[in-house]
Short mmCIF file of C-alpha atoms in Angstrom, two decimals:
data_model
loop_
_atom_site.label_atom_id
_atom_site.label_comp_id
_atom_site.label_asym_id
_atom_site.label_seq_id
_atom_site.Cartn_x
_atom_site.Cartn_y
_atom_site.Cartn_z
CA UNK A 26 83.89 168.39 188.71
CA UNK A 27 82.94 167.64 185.11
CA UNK A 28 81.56 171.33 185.42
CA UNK A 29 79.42 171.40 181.68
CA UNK A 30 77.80 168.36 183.24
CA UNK A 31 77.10 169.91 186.74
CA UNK A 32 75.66 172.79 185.55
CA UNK A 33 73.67 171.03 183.03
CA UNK A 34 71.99 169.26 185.71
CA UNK A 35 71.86 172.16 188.04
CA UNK A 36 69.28 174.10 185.46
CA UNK A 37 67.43 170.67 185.34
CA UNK A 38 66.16 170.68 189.05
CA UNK A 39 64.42 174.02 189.56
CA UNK A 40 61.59 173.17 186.87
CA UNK A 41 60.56 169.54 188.31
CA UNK A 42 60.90 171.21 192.37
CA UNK A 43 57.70 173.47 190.62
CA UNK A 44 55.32 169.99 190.46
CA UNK A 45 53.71 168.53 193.78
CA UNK A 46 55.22 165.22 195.42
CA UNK A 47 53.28 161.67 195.07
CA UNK A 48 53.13 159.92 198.28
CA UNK A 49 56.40 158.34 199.92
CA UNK A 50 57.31 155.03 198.49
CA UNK A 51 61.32 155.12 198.03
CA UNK A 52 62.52 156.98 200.64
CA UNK A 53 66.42 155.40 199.51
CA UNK A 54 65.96 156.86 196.22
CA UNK A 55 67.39 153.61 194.82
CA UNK A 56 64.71 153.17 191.72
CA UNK A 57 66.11 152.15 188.57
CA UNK A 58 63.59 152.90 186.05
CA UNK A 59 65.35 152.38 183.08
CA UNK A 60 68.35 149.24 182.81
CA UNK A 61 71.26 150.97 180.69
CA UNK A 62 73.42 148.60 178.74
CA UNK A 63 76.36 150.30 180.41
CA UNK A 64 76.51 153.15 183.15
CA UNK A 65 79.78 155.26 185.10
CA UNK A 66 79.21 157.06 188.25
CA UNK A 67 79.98 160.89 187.63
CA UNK A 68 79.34 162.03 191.31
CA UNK A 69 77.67 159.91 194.60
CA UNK A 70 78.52 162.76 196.94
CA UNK A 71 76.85 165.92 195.89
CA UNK A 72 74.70 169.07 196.58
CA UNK A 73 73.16 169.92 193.45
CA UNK A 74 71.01 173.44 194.46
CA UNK A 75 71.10 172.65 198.08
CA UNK A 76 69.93 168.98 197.58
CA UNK A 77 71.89 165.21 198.03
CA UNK A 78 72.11 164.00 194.67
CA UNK A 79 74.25 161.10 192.64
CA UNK A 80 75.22 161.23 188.98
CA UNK A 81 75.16 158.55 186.42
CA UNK A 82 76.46 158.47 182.51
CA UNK A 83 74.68 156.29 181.32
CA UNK A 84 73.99 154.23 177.31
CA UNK A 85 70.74 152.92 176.60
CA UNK A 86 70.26 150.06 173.80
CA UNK A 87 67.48 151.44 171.50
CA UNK A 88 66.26 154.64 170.54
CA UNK A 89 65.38 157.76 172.85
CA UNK A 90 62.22 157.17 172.07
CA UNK A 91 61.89 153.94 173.55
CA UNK A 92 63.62 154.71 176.44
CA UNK A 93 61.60 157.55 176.79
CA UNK A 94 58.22 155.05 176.52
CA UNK A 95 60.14 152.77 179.19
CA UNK A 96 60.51 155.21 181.38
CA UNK A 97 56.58 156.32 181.75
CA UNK A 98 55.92 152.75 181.44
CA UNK A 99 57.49 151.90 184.70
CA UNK A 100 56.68 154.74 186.54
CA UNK A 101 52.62 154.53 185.34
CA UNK A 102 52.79 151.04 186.72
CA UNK A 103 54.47 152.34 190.35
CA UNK A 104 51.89 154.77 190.37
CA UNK A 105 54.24 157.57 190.51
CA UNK A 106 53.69 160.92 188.37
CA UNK A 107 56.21 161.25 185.72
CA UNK A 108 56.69 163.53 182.59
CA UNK A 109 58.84 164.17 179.60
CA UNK A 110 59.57 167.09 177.05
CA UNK A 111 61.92 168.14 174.79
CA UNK A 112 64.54 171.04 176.06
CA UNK A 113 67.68 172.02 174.04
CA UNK A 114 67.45 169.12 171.25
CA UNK A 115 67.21 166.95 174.50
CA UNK A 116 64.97 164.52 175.94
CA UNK A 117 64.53 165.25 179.65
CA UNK A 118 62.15 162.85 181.51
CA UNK A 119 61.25 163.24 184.90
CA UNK A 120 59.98 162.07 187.95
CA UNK A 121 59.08 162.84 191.69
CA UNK A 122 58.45 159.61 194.42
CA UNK A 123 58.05 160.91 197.81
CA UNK A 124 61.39 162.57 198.24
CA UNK A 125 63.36 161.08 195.80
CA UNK A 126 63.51 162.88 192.62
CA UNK A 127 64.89 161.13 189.02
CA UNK A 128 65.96 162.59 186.45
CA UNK A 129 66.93 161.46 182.81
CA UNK A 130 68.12 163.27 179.82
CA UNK A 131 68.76 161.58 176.72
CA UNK A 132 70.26 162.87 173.68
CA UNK A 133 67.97 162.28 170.27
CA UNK A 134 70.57 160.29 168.11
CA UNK A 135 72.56 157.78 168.89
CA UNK A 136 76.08 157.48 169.70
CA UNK A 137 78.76 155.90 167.54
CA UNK A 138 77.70 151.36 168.64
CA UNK A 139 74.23 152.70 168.46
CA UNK A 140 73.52 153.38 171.96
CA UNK A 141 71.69 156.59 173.24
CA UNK A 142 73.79 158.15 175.92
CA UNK A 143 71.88 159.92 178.85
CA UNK A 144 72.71 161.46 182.00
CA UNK A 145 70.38 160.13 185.14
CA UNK A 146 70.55 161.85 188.43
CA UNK A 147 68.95 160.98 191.58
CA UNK A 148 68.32 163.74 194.42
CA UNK A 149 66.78 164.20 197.43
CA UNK A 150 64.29 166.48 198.42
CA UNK A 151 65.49 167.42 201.87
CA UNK A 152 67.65 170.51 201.89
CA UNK A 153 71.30 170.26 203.31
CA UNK A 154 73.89 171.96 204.62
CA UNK A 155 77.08 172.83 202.51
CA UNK A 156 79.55 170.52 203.11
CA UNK A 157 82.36 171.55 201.47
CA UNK A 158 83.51 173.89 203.35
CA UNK A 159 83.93 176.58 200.66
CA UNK A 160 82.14 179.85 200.54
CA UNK A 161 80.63 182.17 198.37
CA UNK A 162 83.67 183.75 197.64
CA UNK A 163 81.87 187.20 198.83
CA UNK A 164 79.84 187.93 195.76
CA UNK A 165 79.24 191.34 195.47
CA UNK A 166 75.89 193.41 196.23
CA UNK A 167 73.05 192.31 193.39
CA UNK A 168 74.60 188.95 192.96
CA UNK A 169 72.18 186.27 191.62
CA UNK A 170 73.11 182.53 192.16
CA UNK A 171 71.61 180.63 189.40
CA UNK A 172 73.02 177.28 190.58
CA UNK A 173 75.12 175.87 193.41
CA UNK A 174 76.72 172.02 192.72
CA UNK A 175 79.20 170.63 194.94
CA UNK A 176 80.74 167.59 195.32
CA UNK A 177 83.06 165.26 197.45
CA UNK A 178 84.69 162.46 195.21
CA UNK A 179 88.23 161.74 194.09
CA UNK A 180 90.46 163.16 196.72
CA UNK A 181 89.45 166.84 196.04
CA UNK A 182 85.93 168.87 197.27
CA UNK A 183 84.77 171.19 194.67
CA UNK A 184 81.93 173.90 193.90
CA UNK A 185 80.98 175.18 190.89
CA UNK A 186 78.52 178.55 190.86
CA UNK A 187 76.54 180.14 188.29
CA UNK A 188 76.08 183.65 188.96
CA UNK A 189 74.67 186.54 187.64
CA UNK A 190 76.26 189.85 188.11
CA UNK A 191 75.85 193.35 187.68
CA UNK A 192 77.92 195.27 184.62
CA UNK A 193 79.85 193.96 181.69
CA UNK A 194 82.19 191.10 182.14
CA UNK A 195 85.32 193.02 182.04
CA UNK A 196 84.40 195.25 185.35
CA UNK A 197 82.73 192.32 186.68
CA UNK A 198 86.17 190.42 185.95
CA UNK A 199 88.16 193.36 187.72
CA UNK A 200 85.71 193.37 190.85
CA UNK A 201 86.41 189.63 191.29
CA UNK A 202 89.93 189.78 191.44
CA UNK A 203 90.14 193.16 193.54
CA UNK A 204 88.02 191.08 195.65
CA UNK A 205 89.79 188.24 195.89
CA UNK A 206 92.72 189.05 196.25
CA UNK A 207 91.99 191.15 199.53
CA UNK A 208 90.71 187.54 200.98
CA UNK A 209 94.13 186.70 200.37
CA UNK A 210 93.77 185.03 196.78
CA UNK A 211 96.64 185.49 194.24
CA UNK A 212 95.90 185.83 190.52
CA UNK A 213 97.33 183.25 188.41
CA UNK A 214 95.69 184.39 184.95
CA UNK A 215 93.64 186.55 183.43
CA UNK A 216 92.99 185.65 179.72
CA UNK A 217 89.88 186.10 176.69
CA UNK A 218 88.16 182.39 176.90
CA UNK A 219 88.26 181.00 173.26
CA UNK A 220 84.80 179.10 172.46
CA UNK A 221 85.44 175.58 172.41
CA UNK A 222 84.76 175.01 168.58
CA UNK A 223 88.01 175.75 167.32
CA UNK A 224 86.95 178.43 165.44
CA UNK A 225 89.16 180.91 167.47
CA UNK A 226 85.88 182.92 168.71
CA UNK A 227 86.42 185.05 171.99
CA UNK A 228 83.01 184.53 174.24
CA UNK A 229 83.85 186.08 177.76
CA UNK A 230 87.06 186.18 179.97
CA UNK A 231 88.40 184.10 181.98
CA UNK A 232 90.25 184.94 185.56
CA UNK A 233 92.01 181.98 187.88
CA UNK A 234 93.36 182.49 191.31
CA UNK A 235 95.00 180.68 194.30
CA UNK A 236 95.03 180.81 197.94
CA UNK A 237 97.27 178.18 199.26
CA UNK A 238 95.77 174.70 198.26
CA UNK A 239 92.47 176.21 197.11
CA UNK A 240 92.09 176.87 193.32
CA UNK A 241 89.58 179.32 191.55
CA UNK A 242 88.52 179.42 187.98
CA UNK A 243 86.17 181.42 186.25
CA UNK A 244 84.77 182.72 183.13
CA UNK A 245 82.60 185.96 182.33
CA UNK A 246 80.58 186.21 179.94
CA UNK A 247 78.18 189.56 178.60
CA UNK A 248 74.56 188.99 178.78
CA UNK A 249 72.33 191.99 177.72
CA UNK A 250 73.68 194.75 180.12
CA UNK A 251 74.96 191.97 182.63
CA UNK A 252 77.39 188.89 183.37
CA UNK A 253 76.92 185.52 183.47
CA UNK A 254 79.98 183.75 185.79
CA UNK A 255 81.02 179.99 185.86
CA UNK A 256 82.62 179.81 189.29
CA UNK A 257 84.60 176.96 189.82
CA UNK A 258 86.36 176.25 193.57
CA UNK A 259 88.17 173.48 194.71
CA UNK A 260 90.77 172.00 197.19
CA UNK A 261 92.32 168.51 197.90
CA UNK A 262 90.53 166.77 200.42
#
């Protein structure tokens, strides 16, 4: 599920949905606005936030900067509105055709060869169905979903939520499991999660569960009076 990348591009998509549409010209959402030197398909089967999207690594020759200029370049001479600003040291660069909307973040520096590396994702605007067949795992009363990516690739269906819950994480932990476990999930581990700098740092805990083939893994983490939750389901296909 590459879930850091998922949700990255999950929190992407709200903020572009907020700009109006340019008239219908790529209905296929095939554009390429941008040639990469090299590029590896992350995902070309999945929901991002209700919508059909596909997921590209990609590595740019050049600077972000002129990819960045490359990118309103082409899409000033298609006619199509397109924008670009900096969030979280990144470049993100955007753009809406019809129904198809592109996405591109680029990190500033380059990679070790020189290359920028960037992730580009392609959605359309036309609201699906879930088709992964897994649910919301009953989230409680006040739950907030901040993002909803699935995906169908690789032998295995998968969903990864980002929810925000009432309480601290270690009752909102608790809640989960009690929860769970009356749907018929058994607990497989319940540990601190270690931030991944090797420093040894505790941010949040961490809870993972099984029902049969079906595997759940999740992490809570204390925000202000509440919990953020990384939700990750998935099953073989």
């Amino acid at each position: 599920m590459h879930g850091v990348l998922m949700r990255c591009l999950a929190a992407l998509l709200p903020a572009a949905l907020a700009w109006s549409a340019a008239a219908a010209t790529a209905t296929d959402c095939t554009r390429q606005p941008v040639a990469p030197a090299r590029a590896h398909a992350v995902g070309t089967d999945m929901v991002v936030n209700g919508l059909p999207t596909r997921v590209l690594t990609m590595e740019f020759a050049g600077t972000a900067e002129a990819v960045s200029d490359a990118w309103r370049q082409y899409w000033t001479r298609e006619g199509v509105p397109a924008r670009g600003q900096r969030a979280g040291g990144q470049y993100v660069l955007s753009a809406i055709d019809g129904l198809c909307h592109y996405v591109l973040s680029l990190e500033p520096r380059p990679a070790p060869g020189g290359h920028v590396a960037g992730i580009f994702s392609v959605s359309k605007l036309a609201p699906v169905a879930s088709g992964t067949g897994l649910g919301d795992l009953g989230l409680p009363p006040g739950a907030k979903v901040l993002s909803d990516v699935q995906s169908t690739d690789r032998g295995q269906r998968g969903r990864t939520l980002v929810v925000r819950l009432p309480g601290n994480a270690q009752a909102a932990r608790q809640r989960a499991a009690e929860r769970l476990a009356a749907q018929g999930w058994s607990s497989v581990v319940q540990m601190p999660a270690p931030v991944a700098d090797g420093s040894g740092r505790i941010e949040g805990l961490t809870l993972a569960m099984q029902r049969q083939q079906e595997r759940m893994d999740a992490t809570f983490v204390d925000r202000a009076g509440q919990t953020d939750a990384v939700i990750t389901v998935a099953r073989p296909e």
